mmCIF file with all atom_site columns, C-alpha atoms in Angstrom:
data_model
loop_
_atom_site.group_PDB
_atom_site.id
_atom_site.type_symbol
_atom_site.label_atom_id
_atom_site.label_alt_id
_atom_site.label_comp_id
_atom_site.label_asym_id
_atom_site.label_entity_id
_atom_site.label_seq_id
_atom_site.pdbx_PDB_ins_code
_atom_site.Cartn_x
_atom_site.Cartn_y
_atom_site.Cartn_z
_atom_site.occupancy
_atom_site.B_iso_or_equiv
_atom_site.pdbx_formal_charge
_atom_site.auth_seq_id
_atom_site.auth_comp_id
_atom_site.auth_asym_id
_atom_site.auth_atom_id
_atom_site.pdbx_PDB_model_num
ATOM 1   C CA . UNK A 1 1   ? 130.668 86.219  144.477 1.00 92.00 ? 21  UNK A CA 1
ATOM 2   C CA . UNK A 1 2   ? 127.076 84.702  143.084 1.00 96.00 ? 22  UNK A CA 1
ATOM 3   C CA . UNK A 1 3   ? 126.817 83.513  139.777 1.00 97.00 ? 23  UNK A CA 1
ATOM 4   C CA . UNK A 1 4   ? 124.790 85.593  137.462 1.00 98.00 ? 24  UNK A CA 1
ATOM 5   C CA . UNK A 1 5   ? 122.701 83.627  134.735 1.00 98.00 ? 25  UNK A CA 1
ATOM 6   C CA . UNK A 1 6   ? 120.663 85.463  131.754 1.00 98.00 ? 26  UNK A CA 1
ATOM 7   C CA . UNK A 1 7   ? 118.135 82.806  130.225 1.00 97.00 ? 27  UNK A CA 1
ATOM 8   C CA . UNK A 1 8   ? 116.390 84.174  126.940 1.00 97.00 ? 28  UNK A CA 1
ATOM 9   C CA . UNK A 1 9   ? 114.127 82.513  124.145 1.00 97.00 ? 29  UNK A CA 1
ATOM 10  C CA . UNK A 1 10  ? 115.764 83.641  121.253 1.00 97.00 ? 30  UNK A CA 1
ATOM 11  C CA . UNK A 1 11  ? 114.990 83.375  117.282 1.00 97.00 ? 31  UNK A CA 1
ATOM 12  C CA . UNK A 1 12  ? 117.381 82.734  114.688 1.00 96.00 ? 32  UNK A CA 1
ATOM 13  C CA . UNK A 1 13  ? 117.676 86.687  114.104 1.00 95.00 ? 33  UNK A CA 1
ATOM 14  C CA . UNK A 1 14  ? 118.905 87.382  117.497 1.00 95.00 ? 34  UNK A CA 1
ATOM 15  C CA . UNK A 1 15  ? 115.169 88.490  118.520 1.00 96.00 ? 35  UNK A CA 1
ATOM 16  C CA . UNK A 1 16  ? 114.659 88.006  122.321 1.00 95.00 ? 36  UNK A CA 1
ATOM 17  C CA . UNK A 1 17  ? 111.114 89.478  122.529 1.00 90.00 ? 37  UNK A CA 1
ATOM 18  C CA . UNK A 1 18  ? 108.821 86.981  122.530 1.00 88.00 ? 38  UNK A CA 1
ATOM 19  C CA . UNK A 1 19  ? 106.121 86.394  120.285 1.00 92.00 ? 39  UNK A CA 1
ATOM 20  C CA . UNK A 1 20  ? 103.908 82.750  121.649 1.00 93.00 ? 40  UNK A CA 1
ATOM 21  C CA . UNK A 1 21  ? 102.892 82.431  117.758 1.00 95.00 ? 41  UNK A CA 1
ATOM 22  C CA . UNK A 1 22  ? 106.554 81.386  117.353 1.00 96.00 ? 42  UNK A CA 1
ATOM 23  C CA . UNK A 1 23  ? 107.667 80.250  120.769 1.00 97.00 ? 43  UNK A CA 1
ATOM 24  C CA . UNK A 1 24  ? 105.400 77.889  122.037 1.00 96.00 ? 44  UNK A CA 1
ATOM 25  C CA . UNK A 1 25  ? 105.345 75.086  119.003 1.00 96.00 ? 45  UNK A CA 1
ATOM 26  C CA . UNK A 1 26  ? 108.792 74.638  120.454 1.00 97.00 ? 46  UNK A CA 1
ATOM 27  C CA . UNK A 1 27  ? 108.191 74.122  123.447 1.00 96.00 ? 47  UNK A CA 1
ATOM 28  C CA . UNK A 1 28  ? 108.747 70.498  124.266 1.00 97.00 ? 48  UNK A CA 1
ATOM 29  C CA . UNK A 1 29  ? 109.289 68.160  127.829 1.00 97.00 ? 49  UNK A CA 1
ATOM 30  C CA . UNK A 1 30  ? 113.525 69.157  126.764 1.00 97.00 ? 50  UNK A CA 1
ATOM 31  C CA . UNK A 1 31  ? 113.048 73.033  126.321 1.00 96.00 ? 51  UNK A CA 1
ATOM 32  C CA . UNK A 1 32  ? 111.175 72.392  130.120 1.00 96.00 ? 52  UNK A CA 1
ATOM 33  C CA . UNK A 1 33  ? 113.953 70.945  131.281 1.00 97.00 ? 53  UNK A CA 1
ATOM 34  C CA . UNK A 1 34  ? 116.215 73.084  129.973 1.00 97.00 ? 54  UNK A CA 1
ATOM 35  C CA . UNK A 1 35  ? 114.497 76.014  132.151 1.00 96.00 ? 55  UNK A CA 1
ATOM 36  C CA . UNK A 1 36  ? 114.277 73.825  135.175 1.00 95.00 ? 56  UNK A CA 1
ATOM 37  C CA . UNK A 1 37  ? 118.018 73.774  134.877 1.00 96.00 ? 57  UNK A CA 1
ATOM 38  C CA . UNK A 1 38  ? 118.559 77.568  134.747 1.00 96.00 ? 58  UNK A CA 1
ATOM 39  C CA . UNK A 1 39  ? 115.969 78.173  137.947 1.00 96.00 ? 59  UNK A CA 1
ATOM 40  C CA . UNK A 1 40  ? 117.833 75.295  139.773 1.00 95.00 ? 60  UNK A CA 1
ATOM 41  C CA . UNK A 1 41  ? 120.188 76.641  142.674 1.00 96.00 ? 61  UNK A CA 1
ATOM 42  C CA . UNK A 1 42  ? 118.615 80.387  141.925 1.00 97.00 ? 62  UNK A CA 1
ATOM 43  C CA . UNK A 1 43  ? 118.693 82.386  145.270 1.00 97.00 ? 63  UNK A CA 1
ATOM 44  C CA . UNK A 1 44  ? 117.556 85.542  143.759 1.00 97.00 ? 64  UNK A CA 1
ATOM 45  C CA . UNK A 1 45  ? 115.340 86.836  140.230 1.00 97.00 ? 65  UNK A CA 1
ATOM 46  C CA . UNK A 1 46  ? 116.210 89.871  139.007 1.00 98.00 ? 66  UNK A CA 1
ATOM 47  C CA . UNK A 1 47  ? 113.776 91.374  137.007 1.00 96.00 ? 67  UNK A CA 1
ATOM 48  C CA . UNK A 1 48  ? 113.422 94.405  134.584 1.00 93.00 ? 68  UNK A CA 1
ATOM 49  C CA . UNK A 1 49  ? 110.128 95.774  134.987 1.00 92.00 ? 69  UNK A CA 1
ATOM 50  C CA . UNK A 1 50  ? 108.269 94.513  131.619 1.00 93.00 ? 70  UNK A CA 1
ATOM 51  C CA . UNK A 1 51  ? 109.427 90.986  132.347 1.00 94.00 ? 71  UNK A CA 1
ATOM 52  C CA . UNK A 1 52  ? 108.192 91.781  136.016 1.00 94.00 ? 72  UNK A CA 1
ATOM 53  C CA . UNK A 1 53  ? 105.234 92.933  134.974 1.00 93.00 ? 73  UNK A CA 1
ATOM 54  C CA . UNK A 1 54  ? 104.762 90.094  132.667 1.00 93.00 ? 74  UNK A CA 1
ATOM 55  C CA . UNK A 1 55  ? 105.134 87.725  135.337 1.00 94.00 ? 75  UNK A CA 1
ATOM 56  C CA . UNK A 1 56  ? 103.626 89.429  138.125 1.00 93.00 ? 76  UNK A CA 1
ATOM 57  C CA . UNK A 1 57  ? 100.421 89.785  136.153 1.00 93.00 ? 77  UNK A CA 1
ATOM 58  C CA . UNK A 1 58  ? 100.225 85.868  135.218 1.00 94.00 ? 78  UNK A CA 1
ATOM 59  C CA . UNK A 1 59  ? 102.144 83.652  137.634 1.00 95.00 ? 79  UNK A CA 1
ATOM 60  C CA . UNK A 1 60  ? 100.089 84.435  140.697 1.00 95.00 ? 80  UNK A CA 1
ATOM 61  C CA . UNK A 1 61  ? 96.663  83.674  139.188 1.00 95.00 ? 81  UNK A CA 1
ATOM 62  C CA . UNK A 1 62  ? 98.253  80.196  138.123 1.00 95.00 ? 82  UNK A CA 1
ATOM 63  C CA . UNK A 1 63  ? 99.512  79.747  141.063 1.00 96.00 ? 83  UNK A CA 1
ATOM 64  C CA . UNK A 1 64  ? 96.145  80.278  142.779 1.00 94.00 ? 84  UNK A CA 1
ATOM 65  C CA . UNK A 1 65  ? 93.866  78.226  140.106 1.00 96.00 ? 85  UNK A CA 1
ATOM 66  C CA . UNK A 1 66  ? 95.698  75.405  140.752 1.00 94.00 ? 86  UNK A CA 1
ATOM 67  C CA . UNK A 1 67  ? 96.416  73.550  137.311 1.00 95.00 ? 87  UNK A CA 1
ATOM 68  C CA . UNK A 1 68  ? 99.645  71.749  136.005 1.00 95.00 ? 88  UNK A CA 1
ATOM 69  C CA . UNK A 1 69  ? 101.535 75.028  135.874 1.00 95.00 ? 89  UNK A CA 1
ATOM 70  C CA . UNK A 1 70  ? 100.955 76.044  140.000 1.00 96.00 ? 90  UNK A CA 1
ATOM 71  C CA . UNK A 1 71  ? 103.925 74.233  140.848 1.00 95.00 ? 91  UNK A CA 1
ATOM 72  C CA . UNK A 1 72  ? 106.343 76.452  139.491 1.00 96.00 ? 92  UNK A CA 1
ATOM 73  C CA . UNK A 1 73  ? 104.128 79.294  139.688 1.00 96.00 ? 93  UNK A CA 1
ATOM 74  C CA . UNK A 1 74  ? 104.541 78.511  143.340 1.00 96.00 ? 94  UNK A CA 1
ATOM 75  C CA . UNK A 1 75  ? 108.434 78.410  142.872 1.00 95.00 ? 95  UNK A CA 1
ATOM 76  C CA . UNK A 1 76  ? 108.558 81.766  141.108 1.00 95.00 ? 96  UNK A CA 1
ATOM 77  C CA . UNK A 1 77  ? 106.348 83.233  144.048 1.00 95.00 ? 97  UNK A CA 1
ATOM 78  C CA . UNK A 1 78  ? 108.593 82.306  146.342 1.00 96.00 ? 98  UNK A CA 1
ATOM 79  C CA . UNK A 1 79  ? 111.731 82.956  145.150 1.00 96.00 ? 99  UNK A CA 1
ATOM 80  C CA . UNK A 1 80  ? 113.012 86.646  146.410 1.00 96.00 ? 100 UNK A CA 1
ATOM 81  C CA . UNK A 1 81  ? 112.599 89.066  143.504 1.00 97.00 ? 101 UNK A CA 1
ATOM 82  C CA . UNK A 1 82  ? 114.518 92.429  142.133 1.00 96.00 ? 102 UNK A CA 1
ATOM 83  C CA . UNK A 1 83  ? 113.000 94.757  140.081 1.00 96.00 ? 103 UNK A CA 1
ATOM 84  C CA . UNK A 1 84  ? 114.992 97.503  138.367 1.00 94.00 ? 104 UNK A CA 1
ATOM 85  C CA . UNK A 1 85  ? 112.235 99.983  137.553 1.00 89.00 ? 105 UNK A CA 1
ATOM 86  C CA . UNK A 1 86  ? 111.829 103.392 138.426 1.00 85.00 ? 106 UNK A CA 1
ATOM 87  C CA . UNK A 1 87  ? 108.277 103.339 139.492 1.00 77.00 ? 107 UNK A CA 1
ATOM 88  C CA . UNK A 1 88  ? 106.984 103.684 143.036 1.00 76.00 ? 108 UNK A CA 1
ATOM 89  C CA . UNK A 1 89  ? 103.931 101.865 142.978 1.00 74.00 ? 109 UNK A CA 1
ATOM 90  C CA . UNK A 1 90  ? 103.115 98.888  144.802 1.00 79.00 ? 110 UNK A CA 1
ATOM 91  C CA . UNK A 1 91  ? 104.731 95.483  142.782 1.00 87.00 ? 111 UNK A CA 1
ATOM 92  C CA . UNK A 1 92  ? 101.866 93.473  143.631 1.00 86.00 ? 112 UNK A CA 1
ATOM 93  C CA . UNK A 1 93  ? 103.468 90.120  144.218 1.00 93.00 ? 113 UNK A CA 1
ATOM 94  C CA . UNK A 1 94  ? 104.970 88.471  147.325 1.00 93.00 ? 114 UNK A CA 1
ATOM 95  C CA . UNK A 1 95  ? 108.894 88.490  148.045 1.00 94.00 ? 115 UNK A CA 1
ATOM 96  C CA . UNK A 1 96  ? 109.699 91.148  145.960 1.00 95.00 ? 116 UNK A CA 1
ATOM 97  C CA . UNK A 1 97  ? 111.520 94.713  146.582 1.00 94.00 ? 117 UNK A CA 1
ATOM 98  C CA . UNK A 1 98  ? 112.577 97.238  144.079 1.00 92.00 ? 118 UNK A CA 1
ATOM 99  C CA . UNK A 1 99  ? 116.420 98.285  142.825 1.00 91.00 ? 119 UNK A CA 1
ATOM 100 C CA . UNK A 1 100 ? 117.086 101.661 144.532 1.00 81.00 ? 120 UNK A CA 1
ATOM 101 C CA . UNK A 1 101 ? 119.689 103.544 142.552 1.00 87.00 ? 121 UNK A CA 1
ATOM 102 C CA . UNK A 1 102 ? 122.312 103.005 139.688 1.00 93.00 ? 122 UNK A CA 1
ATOM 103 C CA . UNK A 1 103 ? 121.306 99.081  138.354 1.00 95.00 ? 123 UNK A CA 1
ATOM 104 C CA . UNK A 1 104 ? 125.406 98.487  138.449 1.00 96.00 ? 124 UNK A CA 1
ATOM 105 C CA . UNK A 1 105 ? 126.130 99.000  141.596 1.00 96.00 ? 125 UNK A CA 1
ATOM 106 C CA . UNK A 1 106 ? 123.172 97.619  142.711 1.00 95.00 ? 126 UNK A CA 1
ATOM 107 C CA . UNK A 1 107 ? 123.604 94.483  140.890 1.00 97.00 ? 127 UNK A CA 1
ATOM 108 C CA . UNK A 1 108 ? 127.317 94.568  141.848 1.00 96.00 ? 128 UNK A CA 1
ATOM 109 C CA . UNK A 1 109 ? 126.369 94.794  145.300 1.00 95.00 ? 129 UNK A CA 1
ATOM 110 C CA . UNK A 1 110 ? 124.081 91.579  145.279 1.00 95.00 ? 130 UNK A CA 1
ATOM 111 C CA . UNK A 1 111 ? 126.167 89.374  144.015 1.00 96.00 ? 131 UNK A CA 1
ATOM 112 C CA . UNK A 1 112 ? 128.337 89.784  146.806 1.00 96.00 ? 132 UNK A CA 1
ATOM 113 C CA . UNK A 1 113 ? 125.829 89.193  149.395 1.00 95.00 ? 133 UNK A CA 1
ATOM 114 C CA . UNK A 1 114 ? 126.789 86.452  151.581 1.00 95.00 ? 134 UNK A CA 1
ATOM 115 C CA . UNK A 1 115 ? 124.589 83.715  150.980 1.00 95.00 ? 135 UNK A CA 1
ATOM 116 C CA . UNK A 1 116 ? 123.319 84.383  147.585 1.00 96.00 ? 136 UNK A CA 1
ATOM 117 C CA . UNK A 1 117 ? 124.953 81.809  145.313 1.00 97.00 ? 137 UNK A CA 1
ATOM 118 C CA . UNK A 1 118 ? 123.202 82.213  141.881 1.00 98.00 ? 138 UNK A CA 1
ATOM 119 C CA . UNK A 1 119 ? 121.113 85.305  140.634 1.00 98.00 ? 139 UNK A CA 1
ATOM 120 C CA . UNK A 1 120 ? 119.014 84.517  137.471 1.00 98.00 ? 140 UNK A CA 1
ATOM 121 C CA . UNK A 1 121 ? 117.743 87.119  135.122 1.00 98.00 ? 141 UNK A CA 1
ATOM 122 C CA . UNK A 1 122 ? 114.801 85.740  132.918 1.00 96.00 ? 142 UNK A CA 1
ATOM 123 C CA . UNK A 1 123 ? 114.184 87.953  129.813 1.00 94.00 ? 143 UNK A CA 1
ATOM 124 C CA . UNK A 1 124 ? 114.686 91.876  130.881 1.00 94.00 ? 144 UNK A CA 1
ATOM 125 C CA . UNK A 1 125 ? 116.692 92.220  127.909 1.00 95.00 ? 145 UNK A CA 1
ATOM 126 C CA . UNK A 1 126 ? 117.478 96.409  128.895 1.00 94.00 ? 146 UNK A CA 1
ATOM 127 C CA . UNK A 1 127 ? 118.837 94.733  132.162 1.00 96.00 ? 147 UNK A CA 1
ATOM 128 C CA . UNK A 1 128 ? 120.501 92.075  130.278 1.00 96.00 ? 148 UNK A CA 1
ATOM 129 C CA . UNK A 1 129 ? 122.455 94.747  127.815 1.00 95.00 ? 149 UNK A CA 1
ATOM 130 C CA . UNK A 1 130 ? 123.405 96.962  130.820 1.00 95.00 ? 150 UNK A CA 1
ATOM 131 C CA . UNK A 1 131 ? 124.990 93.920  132.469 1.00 96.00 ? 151 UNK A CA 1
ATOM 132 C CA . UNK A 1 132 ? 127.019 92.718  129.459 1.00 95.00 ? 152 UNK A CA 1
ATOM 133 C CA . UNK A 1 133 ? 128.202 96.265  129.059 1.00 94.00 ? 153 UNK A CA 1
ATOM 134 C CA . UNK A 1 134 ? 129.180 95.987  132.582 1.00 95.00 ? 154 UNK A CA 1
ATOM 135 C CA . UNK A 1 135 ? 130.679 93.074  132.517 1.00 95.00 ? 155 UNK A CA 1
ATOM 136 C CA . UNK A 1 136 ? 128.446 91.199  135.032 1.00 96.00 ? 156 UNK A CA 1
ATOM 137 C CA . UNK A 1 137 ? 126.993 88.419  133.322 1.00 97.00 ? 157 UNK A CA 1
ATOM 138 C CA . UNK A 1 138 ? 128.926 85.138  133.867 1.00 97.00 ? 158 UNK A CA 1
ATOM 139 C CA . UNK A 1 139 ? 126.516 82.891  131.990 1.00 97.00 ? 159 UNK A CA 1
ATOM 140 C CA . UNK A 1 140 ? 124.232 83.442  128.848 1.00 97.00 ? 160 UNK A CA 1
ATOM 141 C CA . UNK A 1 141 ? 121.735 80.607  128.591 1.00 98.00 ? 161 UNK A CA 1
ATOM 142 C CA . UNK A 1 142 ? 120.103 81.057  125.106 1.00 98.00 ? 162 UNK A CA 1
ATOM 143 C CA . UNK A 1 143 ? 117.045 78.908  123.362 1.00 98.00 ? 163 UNK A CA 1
ATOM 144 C CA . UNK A 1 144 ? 117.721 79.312  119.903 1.00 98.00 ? 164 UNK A CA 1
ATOM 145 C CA . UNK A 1 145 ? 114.510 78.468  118.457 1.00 98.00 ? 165 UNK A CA 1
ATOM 146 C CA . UNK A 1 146 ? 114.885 77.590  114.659 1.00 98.00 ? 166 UNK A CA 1
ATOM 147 C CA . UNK A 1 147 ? 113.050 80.273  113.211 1.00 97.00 ? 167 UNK A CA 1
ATOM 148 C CA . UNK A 1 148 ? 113.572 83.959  111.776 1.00 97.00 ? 168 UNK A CA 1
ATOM 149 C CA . UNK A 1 149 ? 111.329 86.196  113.480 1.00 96.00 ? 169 UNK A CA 1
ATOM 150 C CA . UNK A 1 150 ? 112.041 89.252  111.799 1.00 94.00 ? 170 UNK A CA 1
ATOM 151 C CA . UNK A 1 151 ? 110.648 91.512  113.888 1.00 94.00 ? 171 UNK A CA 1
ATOM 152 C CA . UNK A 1 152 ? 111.228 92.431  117.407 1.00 94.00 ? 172 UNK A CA 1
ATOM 153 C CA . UNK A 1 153 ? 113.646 93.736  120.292 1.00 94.00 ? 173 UNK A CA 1
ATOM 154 C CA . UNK A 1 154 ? 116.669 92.205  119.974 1.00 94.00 ? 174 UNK A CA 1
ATOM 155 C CA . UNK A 1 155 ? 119.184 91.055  122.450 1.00 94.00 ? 175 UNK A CA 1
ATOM 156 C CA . UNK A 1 156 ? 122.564 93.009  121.374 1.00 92.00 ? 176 UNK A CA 1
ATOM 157 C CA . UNK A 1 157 ? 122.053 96.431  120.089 1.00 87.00 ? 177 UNK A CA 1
ATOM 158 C CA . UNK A 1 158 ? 124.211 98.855  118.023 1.00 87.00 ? 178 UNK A CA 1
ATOM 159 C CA . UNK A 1 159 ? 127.385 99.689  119.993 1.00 84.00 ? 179 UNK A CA 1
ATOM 160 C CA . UNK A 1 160 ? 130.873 99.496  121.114 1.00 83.00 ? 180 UNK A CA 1
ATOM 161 C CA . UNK A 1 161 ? 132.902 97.225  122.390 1.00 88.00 ? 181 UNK A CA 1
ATOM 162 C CA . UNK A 1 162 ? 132.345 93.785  120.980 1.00 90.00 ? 182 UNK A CA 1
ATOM 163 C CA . UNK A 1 163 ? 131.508 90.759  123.680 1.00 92.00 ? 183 UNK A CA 1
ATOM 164 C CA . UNK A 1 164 ? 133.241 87.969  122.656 1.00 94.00 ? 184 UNK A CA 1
ATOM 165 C CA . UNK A 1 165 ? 132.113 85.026  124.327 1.00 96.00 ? 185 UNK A CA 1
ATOM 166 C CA . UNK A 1 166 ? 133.333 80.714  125.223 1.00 96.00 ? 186 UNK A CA 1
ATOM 167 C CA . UNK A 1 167 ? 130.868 78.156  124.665 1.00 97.00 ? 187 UNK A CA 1
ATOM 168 C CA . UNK A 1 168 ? 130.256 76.475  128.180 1.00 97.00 ? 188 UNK A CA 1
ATOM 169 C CA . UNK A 1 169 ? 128.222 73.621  126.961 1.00 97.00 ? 189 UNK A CA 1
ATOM 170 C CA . UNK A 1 170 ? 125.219 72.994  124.236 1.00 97.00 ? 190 UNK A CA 1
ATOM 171 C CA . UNK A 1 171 ? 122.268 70.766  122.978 1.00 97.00 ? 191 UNK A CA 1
ATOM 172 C CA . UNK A 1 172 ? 120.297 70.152  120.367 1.00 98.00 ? 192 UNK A CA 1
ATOM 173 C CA . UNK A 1 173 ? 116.752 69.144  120.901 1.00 98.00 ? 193 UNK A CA 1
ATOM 174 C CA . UNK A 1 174 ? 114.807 67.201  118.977 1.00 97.00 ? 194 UNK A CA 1
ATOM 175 C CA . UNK A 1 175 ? 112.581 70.302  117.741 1.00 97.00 ? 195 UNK A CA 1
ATOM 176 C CA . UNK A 1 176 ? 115.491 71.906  116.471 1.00 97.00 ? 196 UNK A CA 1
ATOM 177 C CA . UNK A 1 177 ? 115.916 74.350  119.333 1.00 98.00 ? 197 UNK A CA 1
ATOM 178 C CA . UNK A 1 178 ? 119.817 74.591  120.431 1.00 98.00 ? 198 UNK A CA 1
ATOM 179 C CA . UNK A 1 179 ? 120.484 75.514  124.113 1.00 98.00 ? 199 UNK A CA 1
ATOM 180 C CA . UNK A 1 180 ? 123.856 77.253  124.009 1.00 98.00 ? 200 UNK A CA 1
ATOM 181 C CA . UNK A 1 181 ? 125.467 78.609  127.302 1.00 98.00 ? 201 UNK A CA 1
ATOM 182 C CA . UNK A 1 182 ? 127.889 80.963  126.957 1.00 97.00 ? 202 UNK A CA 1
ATOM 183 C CA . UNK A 1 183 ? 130.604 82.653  129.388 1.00 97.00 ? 203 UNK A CA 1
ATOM 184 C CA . UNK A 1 184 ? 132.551 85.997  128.686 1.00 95.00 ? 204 UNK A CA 1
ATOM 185 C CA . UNK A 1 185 ? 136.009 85.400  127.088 1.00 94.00 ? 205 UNK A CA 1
ATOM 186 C CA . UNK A 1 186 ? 138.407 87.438  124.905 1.00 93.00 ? 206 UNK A CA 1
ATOM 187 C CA . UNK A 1 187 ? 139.113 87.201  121.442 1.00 90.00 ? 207 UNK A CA 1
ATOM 188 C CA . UNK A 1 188 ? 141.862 84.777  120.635 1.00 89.00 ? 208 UNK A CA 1
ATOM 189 C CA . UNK A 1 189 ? 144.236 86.955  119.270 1.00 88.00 ? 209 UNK A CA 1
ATOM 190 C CA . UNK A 1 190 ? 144.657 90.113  117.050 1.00 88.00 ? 210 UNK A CA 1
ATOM 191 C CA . UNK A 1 191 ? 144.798 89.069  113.464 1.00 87.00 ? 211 UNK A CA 1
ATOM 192 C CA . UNK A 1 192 ? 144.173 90.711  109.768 1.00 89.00 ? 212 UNK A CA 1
ATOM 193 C CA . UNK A 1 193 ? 143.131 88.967  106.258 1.00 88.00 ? 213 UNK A CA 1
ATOM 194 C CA . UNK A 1 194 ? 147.267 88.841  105.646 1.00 88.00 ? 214 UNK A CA 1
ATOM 195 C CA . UNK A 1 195 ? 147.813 86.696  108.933 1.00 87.00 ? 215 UNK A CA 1
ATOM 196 C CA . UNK A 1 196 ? 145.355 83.971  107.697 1.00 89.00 ? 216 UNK A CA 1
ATOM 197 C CA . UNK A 1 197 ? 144.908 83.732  103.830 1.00 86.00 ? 217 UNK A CA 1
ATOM 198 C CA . UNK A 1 198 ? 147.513 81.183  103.707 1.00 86.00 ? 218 UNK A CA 1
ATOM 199 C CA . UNK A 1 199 ? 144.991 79.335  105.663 1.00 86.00 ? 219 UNK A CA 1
ATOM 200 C CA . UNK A 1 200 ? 142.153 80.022  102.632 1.00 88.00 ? 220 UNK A CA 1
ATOM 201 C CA . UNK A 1 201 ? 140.893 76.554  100.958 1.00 88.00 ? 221 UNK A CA 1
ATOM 202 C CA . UNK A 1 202 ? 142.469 75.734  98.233  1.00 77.00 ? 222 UNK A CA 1
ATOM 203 C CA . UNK A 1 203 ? 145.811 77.974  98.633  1.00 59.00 ? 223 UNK A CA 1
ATOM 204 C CA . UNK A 1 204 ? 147.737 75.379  97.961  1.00 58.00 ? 224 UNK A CA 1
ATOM 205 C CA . UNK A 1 205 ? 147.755 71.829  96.213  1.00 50.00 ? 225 UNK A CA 1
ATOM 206 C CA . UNK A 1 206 ? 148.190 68.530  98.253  1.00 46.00 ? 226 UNK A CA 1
#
């Protein structure tokens, strides 16, 4: 079964759509890296269709002028792409096919596809939510930029049940961005105030 990876710039304030007049003044040669390591391995992007359209209408053109950037506008080009969307028209960009159906099953179905070993999921934070809810996300890669943005689509919305989650590993960059990758858990226990005020500071004298 492939790996599924959600990597998302995110604010202090749990906003995941980006605004550049916050994002990029973090963006070092660490945060770089840091997305070199989530698109290392990938065998498949899966796309919502804002994201797609996001990068579909950018990454090509870089690719073709040919500046510092064409590299890995190269990479994303030739990386086979998903889209969930429920559009018809023509995507526009090489080595890419549309979701046809219910996004679960689909999704379900491509990780178990022989031969696909990681399947990333840049931004596409309806996707994202869907596959939480669905229990299908086995790593959440977030950027925590050190900022409130205070406005903005953010990553979990209103709802039922909670996602409790096990740090996998973190960093701190010298920006103040923290990379924290997270895997699904369960809570460690059922508990109430009266199974842990003995534990309050200052309960007792030493």
């Amino acid at each position: 079964m492939a790996k599924l990876v959600s990597t998302l710039f995110i604010s202090l304030d749990g906003v995941a759509e980006i605004d550049p007049a916050w994002h990029f003044p973090y963006f070092d040669d660490h945060m770089a890296a840091a997305v070199d390591e989530d698109y290392r391995g990938v065998d498949t992007l899966l796309l919502g269709r804002v994201t797609y359209d996001s990068f579909a209408g950018a990454w090509p053109d870089r690719e073709q002028a040919g500046d510092v950037d064409a590299e890995f506008a190269k990479r994303l080009g030739d990386l086979p792409k998903v889209v969930a969307t429920r559009g018809d028209g023509d995507l526009g960009w090489r080595n890419v096919e549309r979701i046809d159906g219910d996004l679960v099953e689909a999704v379900t179905a491509l990780k178990g596809t022989p031969g696909i070993a990681k399947v990333l999921v840049p931004g596409s934070l309806s996707v994202v939510r869907q596959l939480l809810a669905a229990g299908l996300v086995d790593e959440l890669s977030l950027l925590v930029h050190p900022v409130a943005a205070r406005k903005g689509e953010r990553l979990f919305d209103d709802g039922e049940p909670v996602y409790p989650l096990r740090l996998l590993r973190s960093e701190v960059f010298p920006t103040g961005v923290v990379h924290l990758v997270y895997g699904p858990s369960e809570l460690p226990g059922s508990a109430e105030y009266d199974d842990v005020k003995g534990k309050v500071p200052g309960g007792s004298e030493g």
